Coordinates of C-alpha atoms in Angstrom, one line a residue:
Chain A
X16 CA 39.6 33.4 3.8
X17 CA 37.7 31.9 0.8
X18 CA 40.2 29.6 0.3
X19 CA 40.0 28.1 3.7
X20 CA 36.5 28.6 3.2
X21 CA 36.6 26.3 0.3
X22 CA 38.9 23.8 1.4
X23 CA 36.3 23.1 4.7
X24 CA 33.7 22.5 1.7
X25 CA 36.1 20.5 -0.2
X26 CA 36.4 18.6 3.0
X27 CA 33.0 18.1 4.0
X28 CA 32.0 16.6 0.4
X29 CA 35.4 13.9 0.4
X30 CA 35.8 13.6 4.1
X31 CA 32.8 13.4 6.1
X32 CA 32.1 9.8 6.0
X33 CA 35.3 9.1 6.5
X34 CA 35.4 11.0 9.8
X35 CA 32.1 9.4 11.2
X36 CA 33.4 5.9 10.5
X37 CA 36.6 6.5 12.5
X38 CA 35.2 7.8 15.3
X39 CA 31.9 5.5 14.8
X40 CA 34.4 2.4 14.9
X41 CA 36.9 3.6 17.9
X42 CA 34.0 4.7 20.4
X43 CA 31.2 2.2 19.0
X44 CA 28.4 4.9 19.2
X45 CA 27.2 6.9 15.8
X46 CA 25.2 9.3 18.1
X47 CA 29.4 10.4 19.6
X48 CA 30.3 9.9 15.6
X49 CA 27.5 12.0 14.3
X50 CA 28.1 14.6 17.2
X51 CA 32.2 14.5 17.0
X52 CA 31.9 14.8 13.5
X53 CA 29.8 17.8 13.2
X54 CA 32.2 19.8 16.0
X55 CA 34.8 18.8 14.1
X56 CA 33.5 20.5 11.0
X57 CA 32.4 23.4 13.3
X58 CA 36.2 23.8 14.8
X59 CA 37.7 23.7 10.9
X60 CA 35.3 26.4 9.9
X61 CA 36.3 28.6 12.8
X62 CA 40.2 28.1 12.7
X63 CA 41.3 27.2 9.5
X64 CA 40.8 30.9 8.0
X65 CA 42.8 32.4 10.6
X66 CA 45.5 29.2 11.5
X67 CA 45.5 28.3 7.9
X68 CA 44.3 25.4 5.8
X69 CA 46.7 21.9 7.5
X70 CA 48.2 20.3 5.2
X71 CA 46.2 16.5 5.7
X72 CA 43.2 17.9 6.4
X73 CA 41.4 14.7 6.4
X74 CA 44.0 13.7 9.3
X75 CA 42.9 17.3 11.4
X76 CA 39.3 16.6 10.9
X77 CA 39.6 13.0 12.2
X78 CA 41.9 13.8 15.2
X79 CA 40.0 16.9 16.3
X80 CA 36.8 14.5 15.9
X81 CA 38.5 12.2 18.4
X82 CA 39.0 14.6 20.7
X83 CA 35.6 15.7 20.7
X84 CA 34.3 12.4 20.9
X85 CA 36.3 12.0 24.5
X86 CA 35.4 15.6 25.3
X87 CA 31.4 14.3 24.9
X88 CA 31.7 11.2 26.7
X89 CA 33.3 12.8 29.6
X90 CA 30.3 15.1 29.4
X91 CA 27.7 12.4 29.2
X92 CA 29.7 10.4 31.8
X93 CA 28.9 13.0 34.1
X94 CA 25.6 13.0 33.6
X95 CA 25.0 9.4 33.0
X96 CA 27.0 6.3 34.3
X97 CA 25.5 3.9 32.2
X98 CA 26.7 5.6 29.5
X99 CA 28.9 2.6 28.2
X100 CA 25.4 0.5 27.6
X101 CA 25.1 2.8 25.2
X102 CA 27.5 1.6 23.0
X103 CA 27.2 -0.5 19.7
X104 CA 28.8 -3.7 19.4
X105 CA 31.2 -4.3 16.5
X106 CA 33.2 -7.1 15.5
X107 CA 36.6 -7.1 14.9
X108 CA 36.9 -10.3 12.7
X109 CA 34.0 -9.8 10.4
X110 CA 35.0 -11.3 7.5
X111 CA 36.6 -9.0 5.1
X112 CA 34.2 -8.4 1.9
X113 CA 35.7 -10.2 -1.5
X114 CA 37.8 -8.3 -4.0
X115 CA 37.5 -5.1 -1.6
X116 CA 39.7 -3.2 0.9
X117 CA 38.2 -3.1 4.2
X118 CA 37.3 0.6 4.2
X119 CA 35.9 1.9 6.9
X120 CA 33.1 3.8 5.5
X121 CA 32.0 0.8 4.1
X122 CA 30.9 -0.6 7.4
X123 CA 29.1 2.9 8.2
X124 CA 26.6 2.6 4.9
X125 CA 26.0 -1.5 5.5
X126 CA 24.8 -0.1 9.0
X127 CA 23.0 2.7 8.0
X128 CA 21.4 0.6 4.9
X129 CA 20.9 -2.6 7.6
X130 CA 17.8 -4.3 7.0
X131 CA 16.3 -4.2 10.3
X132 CA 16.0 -0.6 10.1
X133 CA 12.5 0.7 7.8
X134 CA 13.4 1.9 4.1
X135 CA 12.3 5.7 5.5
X136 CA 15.2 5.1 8.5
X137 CA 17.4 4.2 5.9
X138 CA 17.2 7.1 3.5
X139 CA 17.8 9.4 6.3
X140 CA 20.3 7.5 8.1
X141 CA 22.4 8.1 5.0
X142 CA 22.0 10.9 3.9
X143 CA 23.1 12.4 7.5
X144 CA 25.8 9.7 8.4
X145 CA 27.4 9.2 4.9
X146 CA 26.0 12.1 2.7
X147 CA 26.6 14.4 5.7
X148 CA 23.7 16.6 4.9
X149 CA 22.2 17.8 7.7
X150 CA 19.0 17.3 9.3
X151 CA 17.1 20.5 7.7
X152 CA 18.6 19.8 4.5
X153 CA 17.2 16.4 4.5
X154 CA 14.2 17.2 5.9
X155 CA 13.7 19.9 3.1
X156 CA 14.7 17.1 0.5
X157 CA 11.7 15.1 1.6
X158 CA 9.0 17.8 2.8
X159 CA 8.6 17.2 6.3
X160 CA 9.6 18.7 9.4
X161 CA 12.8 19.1 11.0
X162 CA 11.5 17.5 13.9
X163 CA 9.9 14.5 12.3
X164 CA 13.2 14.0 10.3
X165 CA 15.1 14.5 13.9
X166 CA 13.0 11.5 15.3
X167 CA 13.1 9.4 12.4
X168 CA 17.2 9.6 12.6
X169 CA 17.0 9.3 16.4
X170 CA 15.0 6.4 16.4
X171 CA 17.1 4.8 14.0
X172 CA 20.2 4.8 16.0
X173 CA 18.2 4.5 19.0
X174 CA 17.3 0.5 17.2
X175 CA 21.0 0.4 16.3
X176 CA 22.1 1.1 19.7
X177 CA 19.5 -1.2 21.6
X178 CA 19.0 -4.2 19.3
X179 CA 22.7 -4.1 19.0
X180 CA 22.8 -3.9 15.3
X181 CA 26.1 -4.5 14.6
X182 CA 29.2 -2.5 13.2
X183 CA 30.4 -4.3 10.8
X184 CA 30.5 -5.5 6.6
X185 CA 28.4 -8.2 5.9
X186 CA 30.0 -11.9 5.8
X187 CA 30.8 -12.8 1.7
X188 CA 27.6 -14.6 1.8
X189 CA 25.4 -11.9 3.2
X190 CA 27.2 -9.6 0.7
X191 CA 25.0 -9.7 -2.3
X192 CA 21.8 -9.2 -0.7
X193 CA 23.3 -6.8 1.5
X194 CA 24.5 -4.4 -1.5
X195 CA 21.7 -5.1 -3.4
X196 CA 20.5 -3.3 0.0
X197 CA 22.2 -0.2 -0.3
X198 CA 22.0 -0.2 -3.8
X199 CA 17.8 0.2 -3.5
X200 CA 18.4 2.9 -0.8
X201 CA 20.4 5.1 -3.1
X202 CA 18.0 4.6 -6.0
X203 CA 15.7 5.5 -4.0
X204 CA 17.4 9.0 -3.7
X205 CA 17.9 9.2 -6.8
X206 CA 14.3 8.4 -7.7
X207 CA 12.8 11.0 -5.4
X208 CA 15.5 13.5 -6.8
X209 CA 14.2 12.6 -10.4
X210 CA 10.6 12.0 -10.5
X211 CA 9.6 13.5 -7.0
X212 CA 6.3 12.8 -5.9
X213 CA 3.3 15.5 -4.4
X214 CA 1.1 18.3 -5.9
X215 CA 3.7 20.8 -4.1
X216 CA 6.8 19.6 -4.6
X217 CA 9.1 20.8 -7.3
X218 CA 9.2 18.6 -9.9
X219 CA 12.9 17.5 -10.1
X220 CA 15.4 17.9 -7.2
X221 CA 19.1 17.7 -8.2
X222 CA 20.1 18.1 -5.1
X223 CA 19.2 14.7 -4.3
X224 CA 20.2 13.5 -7.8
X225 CA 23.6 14.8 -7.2
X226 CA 23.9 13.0 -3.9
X227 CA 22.5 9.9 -4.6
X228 CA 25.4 10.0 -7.5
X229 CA 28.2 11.1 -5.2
X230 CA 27.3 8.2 -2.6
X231 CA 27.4 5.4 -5.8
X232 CA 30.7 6.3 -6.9
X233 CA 32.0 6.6 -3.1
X234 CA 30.7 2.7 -3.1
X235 CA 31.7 2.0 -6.5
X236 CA 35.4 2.9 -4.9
X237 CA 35.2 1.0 -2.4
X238 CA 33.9 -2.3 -4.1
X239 CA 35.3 -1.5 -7.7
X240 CA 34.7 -5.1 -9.1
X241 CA 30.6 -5.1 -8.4
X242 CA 29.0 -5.8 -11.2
X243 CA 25.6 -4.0 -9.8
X244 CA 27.2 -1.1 -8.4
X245 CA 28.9 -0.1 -11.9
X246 CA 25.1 0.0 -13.3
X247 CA 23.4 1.5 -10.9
X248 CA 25.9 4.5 -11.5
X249 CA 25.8 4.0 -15.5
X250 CA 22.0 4.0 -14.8
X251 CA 22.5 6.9 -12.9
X252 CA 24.7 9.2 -14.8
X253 CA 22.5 8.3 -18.1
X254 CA 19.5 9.4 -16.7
X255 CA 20.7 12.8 -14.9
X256 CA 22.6 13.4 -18.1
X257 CA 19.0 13.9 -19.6
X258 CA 17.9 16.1 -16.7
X259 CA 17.4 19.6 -18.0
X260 CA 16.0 18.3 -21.3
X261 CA 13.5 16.3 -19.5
X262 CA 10.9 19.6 -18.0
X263 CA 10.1 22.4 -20.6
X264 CA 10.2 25.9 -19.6
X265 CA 6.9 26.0 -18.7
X266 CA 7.1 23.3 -16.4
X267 CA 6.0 20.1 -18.2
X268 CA 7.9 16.7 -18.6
X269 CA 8.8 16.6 -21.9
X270 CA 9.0 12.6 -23.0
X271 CA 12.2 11.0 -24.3
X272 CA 10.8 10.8 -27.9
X273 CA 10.7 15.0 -27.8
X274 CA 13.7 15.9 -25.6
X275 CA 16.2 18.1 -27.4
X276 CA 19.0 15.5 -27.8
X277 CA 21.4 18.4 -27.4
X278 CA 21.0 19.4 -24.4
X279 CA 21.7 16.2 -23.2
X280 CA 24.9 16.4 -20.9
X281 CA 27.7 14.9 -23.3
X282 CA 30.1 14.3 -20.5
X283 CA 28.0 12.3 -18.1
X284 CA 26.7 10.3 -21.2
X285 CA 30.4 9.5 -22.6
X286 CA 31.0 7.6 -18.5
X287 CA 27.4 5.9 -18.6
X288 CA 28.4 4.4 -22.2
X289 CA 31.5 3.4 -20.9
X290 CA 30.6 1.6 -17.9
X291 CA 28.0 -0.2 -19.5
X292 CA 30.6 -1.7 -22.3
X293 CA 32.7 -2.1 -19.4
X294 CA 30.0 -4.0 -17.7
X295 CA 29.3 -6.4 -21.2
X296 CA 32.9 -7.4 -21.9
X297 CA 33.6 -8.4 -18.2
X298 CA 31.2 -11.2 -19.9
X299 CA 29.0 -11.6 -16.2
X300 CA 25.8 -12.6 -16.2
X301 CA 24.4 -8.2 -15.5
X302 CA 21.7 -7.8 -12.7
X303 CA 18.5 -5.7 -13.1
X304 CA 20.9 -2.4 -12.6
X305 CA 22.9 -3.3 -15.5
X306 CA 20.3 -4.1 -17.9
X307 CA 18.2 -0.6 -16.7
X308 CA 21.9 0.6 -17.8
X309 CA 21.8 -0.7 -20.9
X310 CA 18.6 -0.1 -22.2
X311 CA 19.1 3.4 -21.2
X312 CA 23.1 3.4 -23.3
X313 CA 20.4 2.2 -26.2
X314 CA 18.1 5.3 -26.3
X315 CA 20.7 7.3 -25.7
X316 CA 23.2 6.3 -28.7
X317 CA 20.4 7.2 -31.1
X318 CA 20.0 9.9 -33.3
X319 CA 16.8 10.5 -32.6
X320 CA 13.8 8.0 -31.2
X321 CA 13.3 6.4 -34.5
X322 CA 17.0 5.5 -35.2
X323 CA 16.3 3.8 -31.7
X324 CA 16.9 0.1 -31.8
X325 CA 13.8 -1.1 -30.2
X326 CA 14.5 -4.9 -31.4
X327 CA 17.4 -4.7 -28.7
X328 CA 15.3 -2.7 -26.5
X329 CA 13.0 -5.4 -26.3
X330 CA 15.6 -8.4 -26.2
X331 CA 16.5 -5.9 -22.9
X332 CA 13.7 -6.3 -21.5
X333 CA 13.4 -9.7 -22.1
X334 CA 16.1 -10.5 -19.8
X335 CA 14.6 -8.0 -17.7
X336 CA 11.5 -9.6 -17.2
X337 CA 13.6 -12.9 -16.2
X338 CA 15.2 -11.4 -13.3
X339 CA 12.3 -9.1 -12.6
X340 CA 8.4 -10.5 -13.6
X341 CA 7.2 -7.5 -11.8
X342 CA 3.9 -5.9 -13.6
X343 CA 5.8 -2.6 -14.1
X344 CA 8.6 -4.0 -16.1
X345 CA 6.3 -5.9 -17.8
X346 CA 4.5 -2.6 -18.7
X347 CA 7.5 -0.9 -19.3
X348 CA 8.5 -3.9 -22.6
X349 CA 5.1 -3.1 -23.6
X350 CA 5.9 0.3 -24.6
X351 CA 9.0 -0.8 -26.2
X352 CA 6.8 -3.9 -28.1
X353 CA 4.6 -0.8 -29.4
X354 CA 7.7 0.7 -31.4
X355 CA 8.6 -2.5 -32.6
X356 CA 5.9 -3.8 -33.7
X357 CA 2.8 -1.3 -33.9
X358 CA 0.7 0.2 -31.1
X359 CA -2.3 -2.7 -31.5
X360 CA 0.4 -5.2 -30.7
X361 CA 1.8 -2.8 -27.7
X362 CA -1.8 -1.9 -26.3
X363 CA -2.9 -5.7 -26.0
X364 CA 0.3 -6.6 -24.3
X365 CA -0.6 -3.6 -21.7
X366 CA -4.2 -4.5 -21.2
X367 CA -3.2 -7.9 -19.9
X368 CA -1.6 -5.9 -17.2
X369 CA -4.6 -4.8 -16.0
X370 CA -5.6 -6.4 -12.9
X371 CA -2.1 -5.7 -11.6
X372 CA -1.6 -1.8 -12.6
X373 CA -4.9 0.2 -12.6
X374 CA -3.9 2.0 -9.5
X375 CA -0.7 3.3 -11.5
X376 CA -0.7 6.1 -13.2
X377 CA 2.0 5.0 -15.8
X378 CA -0.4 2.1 -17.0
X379 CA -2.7 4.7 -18.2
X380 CA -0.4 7.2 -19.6
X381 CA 0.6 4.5 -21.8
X382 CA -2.9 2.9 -22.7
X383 CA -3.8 6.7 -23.6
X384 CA -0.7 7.0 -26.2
X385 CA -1.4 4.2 -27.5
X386 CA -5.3 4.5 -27.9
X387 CA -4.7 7.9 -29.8
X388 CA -1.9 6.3 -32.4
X389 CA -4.7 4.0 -32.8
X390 CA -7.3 6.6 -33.0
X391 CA -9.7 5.6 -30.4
X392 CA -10.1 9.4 -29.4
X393 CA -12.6 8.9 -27.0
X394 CA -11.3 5.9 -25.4
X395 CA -7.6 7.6 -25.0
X396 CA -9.2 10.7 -23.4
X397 CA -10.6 8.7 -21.1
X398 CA -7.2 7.1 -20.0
X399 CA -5.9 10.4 -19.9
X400 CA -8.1 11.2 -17.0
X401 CA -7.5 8.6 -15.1
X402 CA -3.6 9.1 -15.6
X403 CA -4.3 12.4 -14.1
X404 CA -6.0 11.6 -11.4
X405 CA -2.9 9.1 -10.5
X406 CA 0.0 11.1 -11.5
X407 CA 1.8 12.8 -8.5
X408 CA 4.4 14.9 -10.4
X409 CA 3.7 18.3 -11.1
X410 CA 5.4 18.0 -14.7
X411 CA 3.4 14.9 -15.3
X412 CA 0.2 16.1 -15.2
X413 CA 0.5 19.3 -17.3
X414 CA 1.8 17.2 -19.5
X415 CA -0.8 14.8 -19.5
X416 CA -3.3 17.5 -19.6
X417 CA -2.0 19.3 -22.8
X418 CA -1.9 15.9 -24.2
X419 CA -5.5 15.0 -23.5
X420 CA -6.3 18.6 -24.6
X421 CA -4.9 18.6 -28.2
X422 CA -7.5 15.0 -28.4
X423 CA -10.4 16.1 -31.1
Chain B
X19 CA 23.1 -9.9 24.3
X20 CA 19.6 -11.4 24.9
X21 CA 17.1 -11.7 22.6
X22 CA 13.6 -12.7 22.9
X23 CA 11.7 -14.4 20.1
X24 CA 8.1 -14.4 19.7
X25 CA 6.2 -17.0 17.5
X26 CA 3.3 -15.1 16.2
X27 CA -0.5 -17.2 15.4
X28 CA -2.4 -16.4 13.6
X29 CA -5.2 -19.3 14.5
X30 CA -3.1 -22.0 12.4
X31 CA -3.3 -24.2 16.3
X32 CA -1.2 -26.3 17.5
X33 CA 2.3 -27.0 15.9
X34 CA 2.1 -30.8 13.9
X35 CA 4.0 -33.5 14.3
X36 CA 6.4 -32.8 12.0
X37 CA 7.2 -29.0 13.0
X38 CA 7.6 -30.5 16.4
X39 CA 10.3 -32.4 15.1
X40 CA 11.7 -29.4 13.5
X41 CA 11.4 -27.3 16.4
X42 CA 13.3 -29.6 18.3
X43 CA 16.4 -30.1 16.0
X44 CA 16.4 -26.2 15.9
X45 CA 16.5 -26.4 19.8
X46 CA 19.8 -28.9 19.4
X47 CA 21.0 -26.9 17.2
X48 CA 20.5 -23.1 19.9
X49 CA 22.4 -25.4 22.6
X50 CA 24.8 -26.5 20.5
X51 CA 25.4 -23.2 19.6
X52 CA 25.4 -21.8 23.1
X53 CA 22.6 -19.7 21.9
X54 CA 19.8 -21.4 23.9
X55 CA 18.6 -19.7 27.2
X56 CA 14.5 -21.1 27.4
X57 CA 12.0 -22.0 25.0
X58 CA 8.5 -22.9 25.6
X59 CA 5.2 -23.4 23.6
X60 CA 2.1 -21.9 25.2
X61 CA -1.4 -22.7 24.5
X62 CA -4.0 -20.5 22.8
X63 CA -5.2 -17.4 24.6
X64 CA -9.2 -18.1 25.5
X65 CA -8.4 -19.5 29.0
X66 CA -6.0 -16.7 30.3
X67 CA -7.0 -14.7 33.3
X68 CA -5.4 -11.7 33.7
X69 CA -4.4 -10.3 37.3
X70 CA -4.6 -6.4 38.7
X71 CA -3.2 -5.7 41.9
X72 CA -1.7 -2.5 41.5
X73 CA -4.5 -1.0 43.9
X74 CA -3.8 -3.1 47.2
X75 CA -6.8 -5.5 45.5
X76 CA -6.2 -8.0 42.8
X77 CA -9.0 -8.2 40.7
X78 CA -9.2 -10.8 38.6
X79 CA -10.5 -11.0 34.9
X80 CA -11.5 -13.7 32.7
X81 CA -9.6 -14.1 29.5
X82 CA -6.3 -12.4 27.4
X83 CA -5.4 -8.6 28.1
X84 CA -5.5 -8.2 24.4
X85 CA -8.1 -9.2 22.1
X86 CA -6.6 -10.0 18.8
X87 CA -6.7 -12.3 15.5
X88 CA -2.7 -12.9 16.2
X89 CA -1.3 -13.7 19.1
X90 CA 1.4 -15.1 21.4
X91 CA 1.9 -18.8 20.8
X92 CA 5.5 -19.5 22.2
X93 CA 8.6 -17.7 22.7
X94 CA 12.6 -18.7 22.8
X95 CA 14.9 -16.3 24.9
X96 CA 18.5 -16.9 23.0
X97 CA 21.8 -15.5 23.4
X98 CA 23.0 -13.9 20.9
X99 CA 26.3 -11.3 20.3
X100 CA 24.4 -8.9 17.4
X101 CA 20.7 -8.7 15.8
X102 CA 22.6 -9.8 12.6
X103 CA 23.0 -13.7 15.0
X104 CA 20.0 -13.5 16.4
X105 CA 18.1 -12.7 12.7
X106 CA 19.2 -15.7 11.1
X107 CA 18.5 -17.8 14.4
X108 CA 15.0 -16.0 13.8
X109 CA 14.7 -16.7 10.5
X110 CA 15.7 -20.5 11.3
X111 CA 13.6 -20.7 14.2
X112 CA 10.3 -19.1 11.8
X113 CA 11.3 -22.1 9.2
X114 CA 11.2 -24.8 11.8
X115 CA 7.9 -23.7 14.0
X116 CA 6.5 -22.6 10.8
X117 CA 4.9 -19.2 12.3
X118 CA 5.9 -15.3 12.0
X119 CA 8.5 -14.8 14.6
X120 CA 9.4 -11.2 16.1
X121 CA 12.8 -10.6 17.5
X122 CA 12.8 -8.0 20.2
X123 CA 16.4 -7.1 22.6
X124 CA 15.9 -7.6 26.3
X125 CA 16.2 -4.0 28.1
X126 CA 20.0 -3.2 29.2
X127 CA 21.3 -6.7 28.9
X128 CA 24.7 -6.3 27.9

C-alpha cells in the first residue's frame, strides 16, 4: 500500500511533464493533455495499490493518458463537432535547439513560458502544466482564489488554442531570448517563494522555492550546455541554501552580515560552488544569472562578512552593471562600494540613485544603514520610516522596525 | 491561419514619404512570402459616421463609435501558419509603418 502509494508520488514529481507533453504533442490540445494527464494520475492512484506498482511506470502513466485523451475526445466529440478547431498547431520540423536532445517537455515549457502570453499566465501555466501542482495549490502559492487562478490558466490556453500559439522549441535564433524567457518565469517563483510580498502572507514559502528549483534542473537536463541555465540554478541553490538562517525565530529577516553561517545548508552550497567554477573555466563570456551566481559563491565562501572579499564583489558588479544598468543593480554595488570603501563613499553613490528608486523600499533600507554607521541618527530614522512604509514582507519590516528602534 | 494586424495612432498623421516606401517593400516582401491577403491605410477618424440599423431604422451619427487618443490608422490581414509567423511579420510590419501594431487571430479560421 504505502509503497504504491509512494511510487505514484515518485511518479508525479519525475513524470508529470513528461506525460502532458506526449499527450500535448499527439492530440495538439493541452486542455486533453492537462485533462488526460490528471485521470491518468487518478487511475495509478486507484490501481496500483491493489494491481501492483508496473514495472515502467512512466510508460503506464503515458499509455493510460492516451487512452484517456481518446476517451475525452470521443466525449467532447459528442457534444461538439467542431471540436478539431480546437486544436493547437505544432510543427513537426521546428528546428531542433543546439547542443540539446529534442525532449519533449522542452516544447511544453517554451509554450507555457511563450511571450505572447502575460508574465501572471506564465507563472501559472507552469506551475500546472510542468510543475503539475494543481490549481488550489497554486492558487494558495499566490493568495488568490481558486477560481481566479482557474480563469487565468483557462484563458491562457484559451490564447494558445485561438491565436494558434504554436507547439514547438524555438528556432536556434529565437533560442536565447526565448530561454532567457523561461529563465525569468522561474525566477520569478523562486522570488515570490523567497522574499514573498503582502502584509498577510508568510514570509518565505519553500514550497515555491523547492519548485522553482526542481523545474531549473529539469531544464538544466534538458539543455545541459547553457551557460544561463547552470547560474540561474547555482543562484538558486546558494540562496535557498541560506533559507532557514535568513528569518529569526521571532519572525524577522535576519541580514546576511548576522545569519548563523552554520546553519547554512552545506550540501546545496558545495553544488552552487561547483557550478559556478564550472561556469568560469568553460571561459564564456557569463550572463546576468551567472554573475548573481558568483557574487553570491563570494559571500558565501567567507568566514564571516568581514573575511568577505568585497573588492571582487564589486569588480562583480561591475560587469553587472554592464549587462544590466538597471537602478537596482546599481543600488545593489552601492552597498558593496560601502564595505569597500566606507559608508560616506557608499551613501553618495546611493543618493545619486534617487530620482530612479524612492518608491523602493530597498533604497531606503540602505540609505538608513548607512546614515547610522555614519551617525546621522536623525536623518537614518527618518529613512527607516519610509523603508517601512515600502516594505511588503512581513520579516522586513520587524526587522526594520527593531532597527529604527535601537536609533538614540 | 489568418491574422489581422492593426496599426495603432496615436496622432503621429499620415505615414511620410519614406515609411511609405518601407511599407511597401514590407508588402513585397508578405506576397513574396505568400503571407499577404489585404492591406490598406485609412484616414484619421473625425469624418466617420457610424450606422444603426438593428431597429428596422438606421440612424445615422456623425463621427467614430469610439472616442479615443489612439486609434485605427490601417490594417494588414496576413496568412500566417502560427502567432510565432505572424509576430515577427508584426514586428516587421511595426518597423516599416513606424506605428504600434496589434496582432489579433481571425475567429475559427483554420
Amino acid at each position: 500500500m504505502i509503497e504504491a502509494e509512494e511510487a505514484v508520488a515518485r511518479a508525479h514529481r519525475e513524470e508529470w511533464a513528461r506525460v502532458v507533453a506526449a499527450v500535448a504533442r499527439r492530440f495538439g490540445s493541452l486542455d486533453i493533455a492537462e485533462e488526460a494527464a490528471a485521470e491518468a494520475f487518478a487511475a495509478a492512484v486507484a490501481r496500483w495499490p491493489a494491481d501492483g506498482v508496473p514495472p515502467n511506470p512512466g510508460a503506464w502513466l503515458t499509455t493510460t493518458a492516451h487512452h484517456k485523451a481518446i476517451d475525452w475526445i470521443r466525449r467532447e466529440n459528442k457534444r461538439d463537432d467542431k471540436q478539431k478547431k480546437a486544436q493547437m498547431s505544432y510543427d513537426d520540423d521546428s528546428p531542433e535547439p543546439i547542443d540539446a536532445i529534442e525532449d519533449e517537455r522542452l516544447r511544453l515549457i517554451f509554450t507555457c513560458c511563450h511571450p505572447a502570453l502575460s508574465m501572471e499566465a506564465r507563472v501559472a501555466l507552469t506551475l500546472r502544466m510542468v510543475g503539475g501542482l494543481t490549481v488550489p495549490e497554486i492558487a494558495r502559492a499566490f493568495l488568490v482564489q481558486e477560481t481566479t487562478m482557474g480563469q487565468r490558466i483557462s484563458r491562457a490556453k484559451a490564447k494558445i488554442r485561438l491565436a494558434r500559439i504554436p507547439y514547438r522549441t524555438p528556432s536556434a535564433e529565437e533560442l536565447p531570448g526565448r530561454i532567457s524567457g523561461v529563465l525569468a518565469v522561474l525566477f520569478l517563483v523562486f522570488n515570490e517563494g523567497y522574499l514573498s510580498t503582502g502584509p498577510d502572507r508568510d514570509p518565505i514559502r519553500p514550497g515555491l522555492t523547492a519548485e522553482a528549483i526542481r523545474l531549473v534542473r529539469l531544464i538544466r537536463t534538458l539543455m545541459p550546455e547553457d551557460g544561463e541555465v547552470a547560474g540561474l540554478l547555482a543562484l538558486m541553490l546558494l540562496t535557498e541554501a541560506r533559507r532557514t538562517a535568513r528569518v529569526s525565530g521571532s519572525g524577522e529577516l535576519v541580514p546576511l552580515a548576522e545569519q548563523d553561517r552554520g546553519a547554512w545548508n552545506a550540501a546545496l552550497l558545495a553544488e552552487g560552488h561547483r557550478l559556478v567554477r564550472e561556469r568560469r573555466a568553460s571561459g564564456e563570456a557569463p550572463g546576468r544569472y551567472q554573475i548573481l551566481a558568483a557574487i553570491n559563491a563570494v559571500h558565501t565562501s567567507a568566514r564571516d562578512v568581514r573575511d568577505t572579499d568585497w573588492a571582487q564583489v564589486v569588480a562583480l558588479y561591475d560587469r553587472l552593471v554592464r549587462l544590466d544598468p538597471s537602478p537596482v543593480v546599481a543600488l545593489n554595488r552601492a552597498i558593496a562600494v560601502a564595505e569597500l570603501e566606507g559608508p560616506a563613499v557608499g551613501l553618495a553613490a546611493v543618493d545619486r540613485l534617487e530620482d530612479h528608486l524612492s518608491g523602493y523600499h530597498a533604497y531606503h533600507a540602505t540609505r538608513a544603514e548607512l546614515l547610522r554607521r555614519l551617525d546621522a541618527n536623525r536623518e537614518a530614522r527618518a529613512a527607516y520610516d519610509r523603508a517601512i512604509e515600502l516594505a511588503g514582507n512581513v520579516a522586513e519590516t520587524a526587522y526594520l522596525r527593531r532597527r529604527r528602534d535601537q536609533l538614540e | 491561419m489568418k491574422y489581422l494586424i492593426s496599426v495603432i495612432d496615436d496622432g503621429t498623421g499620415r505615414a511620410t514619404p519614406t515609411e511609405e516606401a518601407d511599407i511597401d517593400a514590407f508588402n513585397d516582401r508578405l506576397r513574396a512570402g505568400g503571407h499577404w491577403v489585404f492591406a490598406g491605410g485609412l484616414g484619421s477618424p473625425e469624418p466617420a459616421t457610424v450606422v444603426d440599423n438593428r431597429r428596422g431604422k438606421a440612424v445615422i451619427t456623425d463621427g467614430p463609435f469610439l472616442e479615443s487618443k489612439e486609434y485605427l490608422a490601417g490594417l494588414w490581414i496576413v496568412e500566417a501558419p502560427d502567432l510565432d509567423v505572424a509576430l515577427e511579420l508584426a514586428a516587421a510590419g511595426s518597423k516599416a509603418c513606424h506605428r504600434k501594431i496589434e496582432v489579433r487571430p481571425f475567429l475559427g479560421a483554420a
